[in-house]
Amino acid sequence: MSPQQTSSARRRLPRWCGLALGAALWGLSAPVAAQMEPFEEGLAVGEWTFYPSLELRLRGEYRRDPVDVGGDVYDRWAVQYDGLDDAFVGRPVPMVLRRDPAVRDQYLLSERARLGMKVGWNVITANLVLQDARVLGVLPGAPAGIDGGGEGTFAPYQAYLDVRSDIEDPWLWVRVGRQRVRWGDGRLIGDDDWGPRAAPFDAARMHFSFGDVDVELMGAMLAFPGAIPPRLGSAELQQAVNEEDEPVNAEGTGAQLYGLMAQYRLFPVLGFEVTGLARIAREPVSSRLTRGDTYTIDGRIFGDHRGVSYAVEGAYQLGRVAGFGANRDLSAFAMAGRVSWLTALPWSFEFGARGAYASGDDSAGQGPELKRFDPILPTTHEHHGMMDLYGWSNLIEGGADVSARPHEMVLTSLGYTFVGLAQPGDRWSTANLVPVGAAPDNESRILGHEIDAMVEVRPWDPIGFGAGYGVMVLGDGGKAIVEAAGRGGGDLLHYGYLQAELKVP
């Protein structure tokens, strides 16, 4: 072999070696790739499967003339709680602690981070998700000095144990611990994931599946047992003493929520759902609850077929709630409906319409019967406009929206909603069930007209960016309540937000 041929062979040797090495690595990587499961399906280690998760969200918000800060500051936020005025006469809003100056401009920056690990072994699954949520600014509806200054919270968002009858198609599963819960459209029991901290349940659930029928039982702790505040205990209870002869307060049972949900899917286009809820509230309770027994019966008809999705729902509420000097009977009802049509047009246009009604109280907080509907623990932001200005209580609502995808990564939507009051003299509550106020002499049912616009860009499935703007033109009813509560200063309410999020998987 000549020196030139030897040199050429040496030059070709790395190329052939590289190809051989590449072929060997490809051959080795094939079985390795076959053993690697998609991230969403977990990471298998022996008989154990691990499901890590990560969520990061940063949102900036701006409100012009917010209706739930400034003005009257209430001692409680509960929907069923009516206070007294200075003359000790009942009124359709909670007790007023003070009146703060009206807020014209509100800026809010919030961050939320979740880190979780779900571990499965055979039919047993354990899930732990830690959440850090912080709000820099004034949390809407919070009294001054409460939850301000960006203190935030760090706590488990989910922490539960799940046991199933089998892995593939369980007819029974039981879940105990802190968990997300959503029944139906989430109008009564929802996860409220839009909020800074969301609203998990400390609950035990049991779910049965029998073909097309699903039945679920739930018991949740809304307020844990503990000492009753001295102002609410009787004189004898306040004078109780312990073994060291020291005064102690009485112990209360707290608040619990019990539920039953049954669902029957006859056809894809026709399904039926029945829900029963019982909320038993005793002291100690949070500012969002009122002592009493609230029973809610709800029925829903739903379905979807060829791009058309719909749901019609009705609920009736009864029981009794504590008042000043006497208990009040509860008798309230609500209805809601939605329909949407996803077309085959370019840009995947989708058209939707919705409507809702929820009874209000007609006694100005003074009657023996309370007729204001309480939506218990609903999903916010989803059903009642982007601005979160109103909820499923003392409500008349009618709206329509249209959305489109001009690009596979881009979603846009535009919507209009008419918002009214079922009882003009009763309170106005936000989507978070925070009382805005009431004007007992108001005669107008028109709360306002809301227009919303939103765009979402998702360049990669785990990463998303969103922006939205909403404006409400206050009607005479809305103006009267805002003025009576000492809030805002204009006839136009503005809201805008920018958001970035990362979610894996």
Short mmCIF file of C-alpha atoms in Angstrom, two decimals:
data_model
loop_
_atom_site.label_atom_id
_atom_site.label_comp_id
_atom_site.label_asym_id
_atom_site.label_seq_id
_atom_site.Cartn_x
_atom_site.Cartn_y
_atom_site.Cartn_z
CA MET A 1 0.00 0.00 0.00
CA SER A 2 1.40 3.36 -1.00
CA PRO A 3 1.82 6.15 1.52
CA GLN A 4 -0.97 8.03 -0.28
CA GLN A 5 -3.38 5.06 0.06
CA THR A 6 -2.38 4.63 3.72
CA SER A 7 -3.08 8.29 4.38
CA SER A 8 -6.46 8.03 2.59
CA ALA A 9 -7.41 4.97 4.66
CA ARG A 10 -6.50 6.82 7.83
CA ARG A 11 -8.65 9.75 6.76
CA ARG A 12 -11.59 7.41 6.05
CA LEU A 13 -11.17 5.47 9.30
CA PRO A 14 -12.79 8.10 11.60
CA ARG A 15 -15.76 8.36 9.21
CA TRP A 16 -16.36 4.60 9.25
CA CYS A 17 -15.76 4.48 12.98
CA GLY A 18 -18.26 7.30 13.46
CA LEU A 19 -20.89 5.50 11.40
CA ALA A 20 -20.25 2.26 13.28
CA LEU A 21 -20.41 4.04 16.63
CA GLY A 22 -23.61 5.81 15.57
CA ALA A 23 -25.17 2.52 14.51
CA ALA A 24 -24.19 0.94 17.81
CA LEU A 25 -25.62 3.83 19.81
CA TRP A 26 -28.82 3.75 17.74
CA GLY A 27 -29.13 0.05 18.39
CA LEU A 28 -28.66 0.58 22.10
CA SER A 29 -30.98 3.58 22.23
CA ALA A 30 -33.93 1.75 20.64
CA PRO A 31 -34.68 -0.47 23.65
CA VAL A 32 -33.94 2.40 26.01
CA ALA A 33 -36.40 4.65 24.17
CA ALA A 34 -38.94 1.84 24.22
CA GLN A 35 -38.64 1.69 28.00
CA MET A 36 -39.04 5.46 28.45
CA GLU A 37 -42.66 6.39 29.01
CA PRO A 38 -44.11 9.80 28.15
CA PHE A 39 -43.68 12.29 30.95
CA GLU A 40 -47.43 12.52 31.46
CA GLU A 41 -47.60 8.78 32.11
CA GLY A 42 -45.02 8.96 34.88
CA LEU A 43 -41.56 7.55 35.49
CA ALA A 44 -41.58 3.84 36.32
CA VAL A 45 -39.09 2.49 38.86
CA GLY A 46 -39.85 -1.15 39.52
CA GLU A 47 -43.45 -1.42 40.70
CA TRP A 48 -43.58 2.27 41.59
CA THR A 49 -44.56 5.09 39.25
CA PHE A 50 -43.62 8.70 39.94
CA TYR A 51 -45.47 11.68 38.48
CA PRO A 52 -43.57 14.94 39.12
CA SER A 53 -45.31 18.23 38.36
CA LEU A 54 -44.38 21.90 38.25
CA GLU A 55 -46.56 24.99 37.85
CA LEU A 56 -45.41 28.60 37.78
CA ARG A 57 -47.68 31.58 37.21
CA LEU A 58 -47.07 35.33 37.28
CA ARG A 59 -49.94 37.77 36.76
CA GLY A 60 -50.23 41.53 36.77
CA GLU A 61 -53.68 43.14 37.10
CA TYR A 62 -55.08 46.64 37.01
CA ARG A 63 -58.54 47.83 38.05
CA ARG A 64 -60.02 51.27 37.63
CA ASP A 65 -62.61 52.11 40.29
CA PRO A 66 -62.69 48.64 41.92
CA VAL A 67 -65.99 47.87 43.62
CA ASP A 68 -64.68 45.60 46.39
CA VAL A 69 -62.01 47.76 48.05
CA GLY A 70 -62.33 51.18 49.61
CA GLY A 71 -65.65 52.46 50.90
CA ASP A 72 -67.52 50.35 53.45
CA VAL A 73 -65.47 47.65 55.17
CA TYR A 74 -67.59 44.75 56.43
CA ASP A 75 -66.99 42.45 59.37
CA ARG A 76 -67.88 39.33 57.35
CA TRP A 77 -68.29 38.31 53.71
CA ALA A 78 -70.84 35.50 54.07
CA VAL A 79 -73.65 35.57 51.50
CA GLN A 80 -76.29 34.68 54.12
CA TYR A 81 -75.09 37.11 56.78
CA ASP A 82 -77.10 40.34 57.20
CA GLY A 83 -76.02 42.97 59.71
CA LEU A 84 -77.59 45.89 61.54
CA ASP A 85 -77.39 49.60 60.91
CA ASP A 86 -76.68 52.28 63.52
CA ALA A 87 -80.31 52.12 64.68
CA PHE A 88 -80.03 48.32 65.13
CA VAL A 89 -82.34 47.70 62.18
CA GLY A 90 -81.59 44.85 59.80
CA ARG A 91 -79.89 45.63 56.48
CA PRO A 92 -79.03 43.42 53.45
CA VAL A 93 -75.26 43.72 53.94
CA PRO A 94 -72.94 42.70 56.79
CA MET A 95 -72.03 44.98 59.69
CA VAL A 96 -70.00 48.00 58.59
CA LEU A 97 -66.80 48.41 60.59
CA ARG A 98 -65.70 51.68 58.98
CA ARG A 99 -65.58 53.54 55.68
CA ASP A 100 -62.24 53.87 53.91
CA PRO A 101 -61.47 56.37 51.14
CA ALA A 102 -62.57 55.24 47.69
CA VAL A 103 -59.89 53.54 45.56
CA ARG A 104 -59.54 54.84 41.99
CA ASP A 105 -56.59 52.75 40.77
CA GLN A 106 -55.65 49.30 42.00
CA TYR A 107 -52.52 47.45 40.93
CA LEU A 108 -51.96 43.82 41.75
CA LEU A 109 -49.01 41.52 41.11
CA SER A 110 -49.37 37.89 42.12
CA GLU A 111 -47.17 34.85 41.81
CA ARG A 112 -48.00 31.22 42.36
CA ALA A 113 -45.64 28.26 42.32
CA ARG A 114 -46.56 24.61 42.76
CA LEU A 115 -44.21 21.68 43.04
CA GLY A 116 -45.72 18.24 43.29
CA MET A 117 -45.01 14.54 43.31
CA LYS A 118 -47.60 11.83 42.83
CA VAL A 119 -46.54 8.26 43.56
CA GLY A 120 -48.48 5.21 42.45
CA TRP A 121 -48.10 1.60 43.53
CA ASN A 122 -50.60 -0.92 42.26
CA VAL A 123 -54.04 0.51 43.19
CA ILE A 124 -52.71 3.04 45.72
CA THR A 125 -51.73 6.60 44.84
CA ALA A 126 -50.34 9.33 47.10
CA ASN A 127 -50.12 12.92 45.93
CA LEU A 128 -48.41 15.92 47.52
CA VAL A 129 -48.37 19.37 45.90
CA LEU A 130 -46.76 22.28 47.74
CA GLN A 131 -47.89 25.79 46.84
CA ASP A 132 -46.33 29.19 47.41
CA ALA A 133 -48.76 32.01 46.59
CA ARG A 134 -48.04 35.67 47.17
CA VAL A 135 -50.00 38.81 46.37
CA LEU A 136 -48.22 42.16 46.16
CA GLY A 137 -50.89 44.80 46.54
CA VAL A 138 -54.40 44.79 47.94
CA LEU A 139 -56.26 41.51 47.68
CA PRO A 140 -59.72 42.37 46.32
CA GLY A 141 -62.29 42.45 49.10
CA ALA A 142 -59.83 42.20 51.98
CA PRO A 143 -60.24 44.64 54.88
CA ALA A 144 -57.31 47.00 55.39
CA GLY A 145 -54.34 45.31 57.04
CA ILE A 146 -55.58 41.82 56.21
CA ASP A 147 -53.57 39.72 53.77
CA GLY A 148 -51.70 42.72 52.46
CA GLY A 149 -48.05 43.53 51.97
CA GLY A 150 -47.20 40.43 49.98
CA GLU A 151 -46.95 38.12 52.99
CA GLY A 152 -48.40 35.21 51.01
CA THR A 153 -48.81 31.61 52.05
CA PHE A 154 -46.79 28.42 51.75
CA ALA A 155 -48.84 25.30 52.34
CA PRO A 156 -49.91 22.01 50.76
CA TYR A 157 -52.26 22.61 47.86
CA GLN A 158 -53.00 18.91 47.53
CA ALA A 159 -52.13 16.11 49.94
CA TYR A 160 -54.24 13.00 49.57
CA LEU A 161 -54.24 9.20 49.47
CA ASP A 162 -56.21 7.46 46.73
CA VAL A 163 -57.20 3.78 46.69
CA ARG A 164 -58.95 2.12 43.72
CA SER A 165 -60.60 -1.24 43.12
CA ASP A 166 -58.32 -1.86 40.12
CA ILE A 167 -55.93 0.08 37.93
CA GLU A 168 -57.46 0.05 34.46
CA ASP A 169 -61.21 0.44 35.00
CA PRO A 170 -62.05 0.92 38.70
CA TRP A 171 -65.66 0.64 39.77
CA LEU A 172 -64.73 2.20 43.12
CA TRP A 173 -62.18 4.71 44.29
CA VAL A 174 -61.71 6.45 47.64
CA ARG A 175 -59.69 9.64 48.14
CA VAL A 176 -58.91 11.23 51.51
CA GLY A 177 -57.03 14.46 52.19
CA ARG A 178 -56.66 17.91 50.64
CA GLN A 179 -57.78 17.79 47.02
CA ARG A 180 -59.33 19.64 44.11
CA VAL A 181 -63.04 18.98 43.63
CA ARG A 182 -65.34 20.02 40.82
CA TRP A 183 -68.87 18.77 40.31
CA GLY A 184 -70.73 19.43 37.08
CA ASP A 185 -70.09 22.89 35.69
CA GLY A 186 -68.57 23.99 38.99
CA ARG A 187 -71.37 26.43 39.83
CA LEU A 188 -71.80 25.00 43.35
CA ILE A 189 -68.63 22.96 43.91
CA GLY A 190 -65.59 24.17 41.97
CA ASP A 191 -61.81 24.40 42.09
CA ASP A 192 -61.46 28.18 41.58
CA ASP A 193 -58.04 27.81 39.95
CA TRP A 194 -58.07 31.38 38.62
CA GLY A 195 -57.69 32.86 42.10
CA PRO A 196 -54.25 33.52 43.60
CA ARG A 197 -54.47 30.54 45.94
CA ALA A 198 -57.34 28.47 44.54
CA ALA A 199 -59.63 26.59 46.90
CA PRO A 200 -58.85 22.92 47.61
CA PHE A 201 -61.09 20.88 49.89
CA ASP A 202 -60.07 19.00 53.03
CA ALA A 203 -62.34 16.11 52.21
CA ALA A 204 -63.05 12.40 51.94
CA ARG A 205 -64.66 11.18 48.71
CA MET A 206 -66.01 7.83 47.56
CA HIS A 207 -66.83 7.31 43.88
CA PHE A 208 -68.80 4.41 42.36
CA SER A 209 -69.11 3.62 38.64
CA PHE A 210 -71.80 1.30 37.29
CA GLY A 211 -71.69 1.41 33.50
CA ASP A 212 -73.16 4.76 32.46
CA VAL A 213 -73.96 5.73 36.06
CA ASP A 214 -71.52 7.48 38.41
CA VAL A 215 -72.23 8.18 42.07
CA GLU A 216 -69.99 10.17 44.39
CA LEU A 217 -70.18 10.86 48.12
CA MET A 218 -68.19 13.62 49.82
CA GLY A 219 -67.61 14.97 53.29
CA ALA A 220 -65.48 18.11 53.66
CA MET A 221 -64.29 20.17 56.61
CA LEU A 222 -64.87 23.88 55.97
CA ALA A 223 -63.88 25.11 59.44
CA PHE A 224 -62.20 22.93 62.03
CA PRO A 225 -63.57 22.60 65.57
CA GLY A 226 -62.13 24.99 68.12
CA ALA A 227 -62.78 27.63 70.74
CA ILE A 228 -65.82 29.85 70.27
CA PRO A 229 -65.02 33.58 70.38
CA PRO A 230 -66.09 35.03 73.77
CA ARG A 231 -68.63 37.41 72.24
CA LEU A 232 -70.56 34.43 70.85
CA GLY A 233 -70.59 32.19 73.91
CA SER A 234 -73.16 32.30 76.67
CA ALA A 235 -72.27 33.77 80.07
CA GLU A 236 -72.08 30.29 81.60
CA LEU A 237 -69.82 28.99 78.87
CA GLN A 238 -67.54 32.00 79.08
CA GLN A 239 -67.14 31.39 82.81
CA ALA A 240 -65.99 27.78 82.36
CA VAL A 241 -62.57 27.00 83.85
CA ASN A 242 -59.93 24.37 83.26
CA GLU A 243 -58.03 22.24 85.80
CA GLU A 244 -55.82 25.22 86.69
CA ASP A 245 -58.94 27.28 87.44
CA GLU A 246 -58.28 29.47 84.40
CA PRO A 247 -61.18 30.80 82.26
CA VAL A 248 -61.66 28.99 78.97
CA ASN A 249 -64.00 29.44 76.05
CA ALA A 250 -66.53 26.92 74.87
CA GLU A 251 -65.60 24.53 72.09
CA GLY A 252 -67.50 24.57 68.80
CA THR A 253 -67.86 21.92 66.12
CA GLY A 254 -66.88 24.15 63.18
CA ALA A 255 -68.42 23.78 59.72
CA GLN A 256 -68.81 20.76 57.45
CA LEU A 257 -70.08 20.15 53.93
CA TYR A 258 -71.69 16.85 52.91
CA GLY A 259 -72.55 16.02 49.32
CA LEU A 260 -74.03 13.39 47.02
CA MET A 261 -73.73 13.54 43.23
CA ALA A 262 -75.26 11.05 40.78
CA GLN A 263 -74.71 11.25 37.03
CA TYR A 264 -76.26 9.21 34.22
CA ARG A 265 -75.00 9.58 30.65
CA LEU A 266 -77.78 8.16 28.48
CA PHE A 267 -76.24 9.30 25.19
CA PRO A 268 -73.37 11.66 24.37
CA VAL A 269 -76.03 14.26 23.57
CA LEU A 270 -78.05 13.67 26.75
CA GLY A 271 -76.92 13.27 30.34
CA PHE A 272 -78.53 13.83 33.73
CA GLU A 273 -76.99 14.89 37.02
CA VAL A 274 -78.48 15.31 40.48
CA THR A 275 -76.60 16.89 43.39
CA GLY A 276 -77.49 17.24 47.04
CA LEU A 277 -75.46 19.39 49.45
CA ALA A 278 -75.76 19.96 53.19
CA ARG A 279 -73.63 22.64 54.86
CA ILE A 280 -73.71 22.55 58.65
CA ALA A 281 -72.00 25.61 60.13
CA ARG A 282 -71.37 26.25 63.80
CA GLU A 283 -68.78 28.39 65.54
CA PRO A 284 -65.93 28.83 65.01
CA VAL A 285 -66.40 29.79 61.35
CA SER A 286 -64.49 31.99 58.94
CA SER A 287 -65.71 35.36 57.72
CA ARG A 288 -67.12 33.62 54.63
CA LEU A 289 -69.61 31.49 56.58
CA THR A 290 -72.73 32.07 58.65
CA ARG A 291 -74.01 29.79 61.38
CA GLY A 292 -76.88 27.71 60.10
CA ASP A 293 -77.99 24.67 58.13
CA THR A 294 -78.09 25.10 54.35
CA TYR A 295 -79.47 22.35 52.11
CA THR A 296 -79.17 22.61 48.33
CA ILE A 297 -80.76 20.35 45.70
CA ASP A 298 -79.47 20.78 42.16
CA GLY A 299 -80.36 19.16 38.83
CA ARG A 300 -78.46 19.46 35.56
CA ILE A 301 -79.11 18.26 32.00
CA PHE A 302 -76.10 18.32 29.69
CA GLY A 303 -74.64 16.91 26.49
CA ASP A 304 -72.48 17.46 23.44
CA HIS A 305 -72.68 16.34 19.83
CA ARG A 306 -70.81 17.38 16.68
CA GLY A 307 -69.33 20.51 18.16
CA VAL A 308 -72.43 21.57 20.08
CA SER A 309 -72.19 21.53 23.89
CA TYR A 310 -74.91 22.59 26.30
CA ALA A 311 -76.00 22.44 29.94
CA VAL A 312 -79.13 23.55 31.79
CA GLU A 313 -79.16 23.68 35.59
CA GLY A 314 -81.57 24.52 38.38
CA ALA A 315 -81.13 24.58 42.16
CA TYR A 316 -83.32 25.08 45.20
CA GLN A 317 -82.03 25.99 48.65
CA LEU A 318 -83.69 25.62 52.05
CA GLY A 319 -82.76 25.47 55.72
CA ARG A 320 -82.16 28.14 58.33
CA VAL A 321 -79.49 30.69 59.12
CA ALA A 322 -78.63 32.54 62.32
CA GLY A 323 -79.74 36.14 62.63
CA PHE A 324 -79.65 38.80 65.31
CA GLY A 325 -82.13 37.64 67.94
CA ALA A 326 -83.81 34.94 65.81
CA ASN A 327 -83.07 32.34 63.17
CA ARG A 328 -84.29 32.96 59.62
CA ASP A 329 -85.75 30.31 57.33
CA LEU A 330 -83.99 29.92 54.01
CA SER A 331 -85.85 29.61 50.70
CA ALA A 332 -83.92 30.49 47.53
CA PHE A 333 -83.48 29.19 44.00
CA ALA A 334 -81.29 29.65 40.95
CA MET A 335 -81.14 28.65 37.28
CA ALA A 336 -78.42 28.72 34.63
CA GLY A 337 -77.80 27.58 31.09
CA ARG A 338 -75.07 27.64 28.48
CA VAL A 339 -74.62 26.50 24.88
CA SER A 340 -71.66 26.63 22.51
CA TRP A 341 -71.06 25.64 18.89
CA LEU A 342 -67.58 24.83 17.60
CA THR A 343 -67.78 25.30 13.84
CA ALA A 344 -65.74 23.81 11.01
CA LEU A 345 -65.03 27.30 9.66
CA PRO A 346 -61.47 28.55 9.16
CA TRP A 347 -59.90 29.72 12.43
CA SER A 348 -62.17 27.24 14.32
CA PHE A 349 -64.76 29.84 15.25
CA GLU A 350 -66.80 28.97 18.33
CA PHE A 351 -70.02 30.78 19.28
CA GLY A 352 -71.51 30.67 22.75
CA ALA A 353 -74.42 32.01 24.76
CA ARG A 354 -75.29 31.84 28.44
CA GLY A 355 -77.88 33.00 30.92
CA ALA A 356 -78.45 32.77 34.66
CA TYR A 357 -80.86 33.79 37.37
CA ALA A 358 -80.45 33.64 41.15
CA SER A 359 -82.99 34.87 43.65
CA GLY A 360 -82.35 37.80 45.95
CA ASP A 361 -83.88 38.82 49.25
CA ASP A 362 -86.85 41.19 49.18
CA SER A 363 -87.00 42.05 52.89
CA ALA A 364 -83.99 44.41 53.15
CA GLY A 365 -82.49 42.07 55.73
CA GLN A 366 -85.48 42.35 58.07
CA GLY A 367 -87.85 39.53 57.05
CA PRO A 368 -88.24 36.15 58.81
CA GLU A 369 -87.30 34.38 55.55
CA LEU A 370 -84.06 34.81 53.60
CA LYS A 371 -84.43 34.41 49.83
CA ARG A 372 -80.88 35.23 48.71
CA PHE A 373 -79.27 32.27 46.92
CA ASP A 374 -75.83 31.15 48.13
CA PRO A 375 -73.71 29.30 45.51
CA ILE A 376 -71.70 27.54 48.27
CA LEU A 377 -68.12 27.16 46.85
CA PRO A 378 -68.24 27.86 43.11
CA THR A 379 -65.62 28.09 40.41
CA THR A 380 -65.00 31.78 39.81
CA HIS A 381 -64.10 33.59 36.59
CA GLU A 382 -65.46 30.86 34.32
CA HIS A 383 -69.19 31.54 34.11
CA HIS A 384 -69.70 35.19 35.03
CA GLY A 385 -67.44 37.38 32.92
CA MET A 386 -63.71 38.04 32.93
CA MET A 387 -63.87 40.91 35.43
CA ASP A 388 -65.25 38.75 38.30
CA LEU A 389 -67.70 41.53 39.19
CA TYR A 390 -70.75 39.38 39.92
CA GLY A 391 -71.68 35.89 41.08
CA TRP A 392 -74.62 33.45 41.10
CA SER A 393 -76.52 35.32 43.80
CA ASN A 394 -79.24 37.98 43.33
CA LEU A 395 -78.51 37.87 39.62
CA ILE A 396 -80.04 38.25 36.18
CA GLU A 397 -77.50 37.47 33.44
CA GLY A 398 -77.52 37.11 29.67
CA GLY A 399 -74.49 37.05 27.43
CA ALA A 400 -72.83 35.85 24.24
CA ASP A 401 -69.26 35.35 23.08
CA VAL A 402 -67.21 34.30 20.09
CA SER A 403 -63.72 32.81 19.99
CA ALA A 404 -61.33 31.99 17.15
CA ARG A 405 -57.90 30.49 16.51
CA PRO A 406 -56.17 32.54 13.79
CA HIS A 407 -53.13 30.34 14.43
CA GLU A 408 -52.78 26.99 16.17
CA MET A 409 -50.84 28.75 18.93
CA VAL A 410 -53.26 31.69 19.33
CA LEU A 411 -56.74 31.84 20.88
CA THR A 412 -58.81 35.03 20.89
CA SER A 413 -62.27 35.74 22.30
CA LEU A 414 -64.75 38.59 22.56
CA GLY A 415 -67.87 38.65 24.73
CA TYR A 416 -70.76 40.78 25.96
CA THR A 417 -72.87 40.32 29.10
CA PHE A 418 -75.91 42.07 30.50
CA VAL A 419 -75.88 41.96 34.31
CA GLY A 420 -78.92 42.70 36.44
CA LEU A 421 -80.26 42.33 39.97
CA ALA A 422 -83.09 39.92 40.74
CA GLN A 423 -84.02 42.16 43.69
CA PRO A 424 -82.93 45.80 43.21
CA GLY A 425 -82.83 46.49 46.96
CA ASP A 426 -80.70 43.45 47.83
CA ARG A 427 -76.92 43.16 47.87
CA TRP A 428 -74.53 42.94 44.96
CA SER A 429 -71.91 40.17 45.38
CA THR A 430 -68.79 39.58 43.27
CA ALA A 431 -67.74 36.27 41.72
CA ASN A 432 -65.68 35.67 44.88
CA LEU A 433 -68.92 36.27 46.87
CA VAL A 434 -67.52 39.47 48.39
CA PRO A 435 -70.34 41.94 49.18
CA VAL A 436 -70.08 45.16 47.18
CA GLY A 437 -73.02 46.78 48.94
CA ALA A 438 -76.76 47.39 48.73
CA ALA A 439 -79.11 50.32 48.25
CA PRO A 440 -82.50 49.40 49.81
CA ASP A 441 -84.20 52.33 48.02
CA ASN A 442 -82.82 51.34 44.61
CA GLU A 443 -85.52 50.60 42.02
CA SER A 444 -83.34 49.76 39.01
CA ARG A 445 -82.46 46.15 38.18
CA ILE A 446 -79.69 47.13 35.73
CA LEU A 447 -76.29 46.49 37.26
CA GLY A 448 -74.36 47.08 34.06
CA HIS A 449 -73.11 45.94 30.65
CA GLU A 450 -69.75 44.13 30.43
CA ILE A 451 -67.54 43.72 27.37
CA ASP A 452 -64.51 41.40 27.52
CA ALA A 453 -61.63 40.70 25.11
CA MET A 454 -58.90 38.11 25.60
CA VAL A 455 -55.93 36.67 23.71
CA GLU A 456 -53.85 33.64 24.68
CA VAL A 457 -50.61 32.56 23.01
CA ARG A 458 -49.16 29.11 23.65
CA PRO A 459 -45.96 28.62 21.61
CA TRP A 460 -45.30 25.34 23.41
CA ASP A 461 -47.83 23.25 25.29
CA PRO A 462 -46.28 23.82 28.77
CA ILE A 463 -45.82 27.59 28.26
CA GLY A 464 -48.60 30.13 27.83
CA PHE A 465 -49.03 33.89 27.76
CA GLY A 466 -52.34 35.68 28.17
CA ALA A 467 -53.76 39.18 28.15
CA GLY A 468 -57.27 40.48 28.67
CA TYR A 469 -59.25 43.68 28.98
CA GLY A 470 -62.76 44.21 30.26
CA VAL A 471 -65.00 47.21 30.78
CA MET A 472 -68.36 47.49 32.51
CA VAL A 473 -70.74 50.36 31.88
CA LEU A 474 -72.63 50.73 35.15
CA GLY A 475 -76.41 50.90 35.02
CA ASP A 476 -78.58 52.87 37.42
CA GLY A 477 -78.72 49.94 39.85
CA GLY A 478 -74.94 49.56 39.87
CA LYS A 479 -74.42 53.30 40.33
CA ALA A 480 -76.82 53.38 43.28
CA ILE A 481 -75.03 50.55 45.09
CA VAL A 482 -71.54 51.93 44.43
CA GLU A 483 -72.61 55.31 45.76
CA ALA A 484 -74.32 53.81 48.83
CA ALA A 485 -71.17 51.83 49.69
CA GLY A 486 -68.82 54.78 49.14
CA ARG A 487 -66.83 53.05 46.40
CA GLY A 488 -65.37 54.10 43.06
CA GLY A 489 -65.94 57.36 41.30
CA GLY A 490 -66.90 56.67 37.70
CA ASP A 491 -69.54 55.06 35.53
CA LEU A 492 -66.98 52.90 33.72
CA LEU A 493 -65.16 50.06 35.48
CA HIS A 494 -61.96 48.89 33.78
CA TYR A 495 -59.93 45.72 34.25
CA GLY A 496 -56.83 44.43 32.49
CA TYR A 497 -54.32 41.65 33.08
CA LEU A 498 -51.11 40.16 31.71
CA GLN A 499 -50.13 36.61 32.60
CA ALA A 500 -47.35 34.11 31.97
CA GLU A 501 -47.47 30.48 33.07
CA LEU A 502 -45.46 27.29 32.92
CA LYS A 503 -47.14 23.95 33.55
CA VAL A 504 -45.41 20.57 33.40
CA PRO A 505 -46.89 18.19 32.51
#
